[in-house]
Short mmCIF file of C-alpha atoms in Angstrom, two decimals:
data_model
loop_
_atom_site.label_atom_id
_atom_site.label_comp_id
_atom_site.label_asym_id
_atom_site.label_seq_id
_atom_site.Cartn_x
_atom_site.Cartn_y
_atom_site.Cartn_z
CA MET K 1 0.00 0.00 0.00
CA THR K 2 1.26 3.48 -0.85
CA GLU K 3 1.71 5.69 2.23
CA ALA K 4 1.08 9.43 2.32
CA GLY K 5 4.11 11.33 1.11
CA SER K 6 5.55 8.41 -0.79
CA ILE K 7 6.05 8.08 -4.53
CA VAL K 8 4.06 5.57 -6.56
CA ILE K 9 6.66 3.30 -8.09
CA ASP K 10 4.71 0.29 -9.29
CA ARG K 11 1.36 -0.79 -10.71
CA ASN K 12 -0.01 -1.83 -7.31
CA GLY K 13 0.76 1.61 -5.88
CA TYR K 14 -0.93 3.26 -8.86
CA LEU K 15 -4.01 1.04 -8.49
CA ASP K 16 -4.18 1.87 -4.78
CA VAL K 17 -4.13 5.62 -5.44
CA ARG K 18 -6.63 5.23 -8.27
CA SER K 19 -8.97 3.20 -6.07
CA ARG K 20 -8.92 5.78 -3.27
CA SER K 21 -9.47 8.60 -5.78
CA ALA K 22 -12.41 6.75 -7.33
CA ALA K 23 -14.19 6.85 -3.98
CA THR K 24 -14.53 10.63 -4.30
CA PHE K 25 -14.18 11.38 -8.00
CA ASP K 26 -15.84 10.12 -11.19
CA LEU K 27 -12.54 9.40 -12.93
CA ASP K 28 -14.19 9.30 -16.37
CA ALA K 29 -15.80 12.74 -16.01
CA ARG K 30 -14.28 15.93 -17.39
CA LEU K 31 -15.02 19.55 -16.58
CA PRO K 32 -17.41 21.28 -16.93
CA ASP K 33 -19.33 18.09 -16.03
CA GLN K 34 -19.60 17.05 -12.36
CA VAL K 35 -16.33 15.37 -11.35
CA PHE K 36 -17.30 14.60 -7.74
CA LYS K 37 -19.31 11.49 -7.04
CA LYS K 38 -22.57 12.07 -5.27
CA PRO K 39 -21.72 10.72 -1.02
CA GLY K 40 -25.51 9.74 -0.28
CA GLY K 41 -26.66 13.28 -1.29
CA ASP K 42 -24.18 14.86 1.14
CA ILE K 43 -22.62 17.86 -0.61
CA MET K 44 -19.89 17.89 2.04
CA GLY K 45 -18.42 14.84 0.33
CA SER K 46 -16.53 17.16 -2.00
CA VAL K 47 -12.95 17.61 -0.84
CA ALA K 48 -12.93 21.20 -2.08
CA ILE K 49 -16.11 22.03 -0.18
CA SER K 50 -15.52 20.19 3.09
CA ALA K 51 -11.78 20.75 3.50
CA ASN K 52 -10.42 23.46 5.72
CA VAL K 53 -7.28 23.59 3.59
CA ILE K 54 -6.71 22.54 0.00
CA ALA K 55 -3.33 22.47 -1.73
CA VAL K 56 -2.79 21.75 -5.41
CA THR K 57 0.39 21.50 -7.47
CA GLY K 58 1.54 19.79 -10.63
CA PRO K 59 4.21 17.16 -11.19
CA SER K 60 6.84 19.83 -11.87
CA GLY K 61 6.37 21.37 -8.43
CA ARG K 62 6.96 24.81 -10.01
CA TRP K 63 3.47 26.12 -9.33
CA GLY K 64 0.93 25.78 -6.58
CA CYS K 65 -2.27 26.98 -5.04
CA TRP K 66 -3.01 26.91 -1.32
CA GLY K 67 -6.50 27.83 -0.17
CA GLU K 68 -8.07 28.04 3.27
CA ARG K 69 -11.72 27.99 4.15
CA ASP K 70 -11.23 30.40 7.04
CA PRO K 71 -10.52 33.25 6.13
CA GLU K 72 -11.62 32.24 2.60
CA VAL K 73 -8.35 33.12 0.91
CA ALA K 74 -6.04 31.37 -1.51
CA VAL K 75 -2.49 32.10 -2.62
CA PHE K 76 -0.91 31.21 -5.94
CA ARG K 77 2.73 30.91 -6.98
CA GLY K 78 4.41 29.92 -10.17
CA PHE K 79 3.59 32.41 -12.89
CA PRO K 80 6.57 32.44 -15.27
CA ASN K 81 6.39 36.22 -15.68
CA VAL K 82 4.25 39.28 -14.92
CA ALA K 83 2.54 39.16 -18.33
CA ALA K 84 1.35 35.57 -17.74
CA ARG K 85 0.14 36.52 -14.27
CA ASN K 86 -1.81 39.51 -15.60
CA GLU K 87 -3.32 37.44 -18.42
CA TRP K 88 -4.44 34.77 -15.94
CA ARG K 89 -5.91 37.42 -13.63
CA ALA K 90 -7.80 39.00 -16.54
CA GLN K 91 -9.26 35.65 -17.56
CA PHE K 92 -10.05 34.17 -14.14
CA GLY K 93 -9.99 37.18 -11.77
CA PRO K 94 -10.54 39.47 -10.17
CA PHE K 95 -7.70 38.55 -7.86
CA LEU K 96 -5.88 40.85 -5.50
CA ASP K 97 -2.35 41.09 -4.22
CA ALA K 98 -1.79 40.88 -0.46
CA SER K 99 -2.26 44.61 0.17
CA GLY K 100 -5.49 44.70 -1.85
CA ALA K 101 -6.87 41.69 0.02
CA LEU K 102 -5.95 43.24 3.37
CA GLU K 103 -7.80 46.43 2.44
CA SER K 104 -10.92 44.93 0.91
CA TYR K 105 -12.22 41.47 1.70
CA LEU K 106 -9.99 40.04 4.43
CA PRO K 107 -11.40 42.34 7.14
CA LEU K 108 -14.79 40.68 6.58
CA ALA K 109 -13.34 37.33 7.70
CA PHE K 110 -12.28 38.57 11.16
CA ALA K 111 -14.20 39.56 14.27
CA GLY K 112 -14.73 43.28 14.45
CA ARG K 113 -14.02 43.52 10.70
CA THR K 114 -10.35 44.18 11.47
CA VAL K 115 -7.42 42.05 10.33
CA PRO K 116 -5.15 41.42 13.34
CA ASP K 117 -1.86 43.33 13.02
CA LYS K 118 0.25 40.16 13.37
CA TYR K 119 -1.74 38.37 10.64
CA ALA K 120 -1.45 41.38 8.30
CA ALA K 121 2.29 41.75 8.93
CA THR K 122 2.99 38.06 8.35
CA LEU K 123 0.83 37.93 5.21
CA THR K 124 2.59 41.00 3.82
CA ALA K 125 6.03 39.61 4.67
CA ASN K 126 5.29 36.33 2.94
CA TYR K 127 3.10 37.40 0.00
CA GLY K 128 3.27 41.17 -0.32
CA PHE K 129 6.09 41.31 -2.84
CA PRO K 130 6.12 40.66 -6.59
CA GLY K 131 6.20 36.94 -7.23
CA GLY K 132 4.47 36.17 -3.95
CA GLY K 133 7.53 35.79 -1.78
CA ARG K 134 10.08 37.60 0.30
CA PRO K 135 12.44 40.12 -1.33
#
């Protein structure tokens, strides 16, 4: 059996991963069709809906998306250049940089409609610079 964090190196490992995935996903479906199986009518069966945190990356490991249910924010990294980032934002946006998020919608996720200073400082330190990282 393939353990979490390990690499699938043989057919049995692949079949194990495929079997576990098939419990949640209709592996023959393609977007825009429904890709999640229906868990006895329970909409919370969707990983993306019921998870507190969701992280997605590709095999290259050069890009990624991390999203959190509370405070309903996601961060992206891996755009090859500013033009690609702006094109993606135009097509799928609107998306904000860290300062824009701190000014507009993040306050709504916190009690008193105020982002705690420590949270804002850490978010800015980690994601407030071009490319989504530290200078």
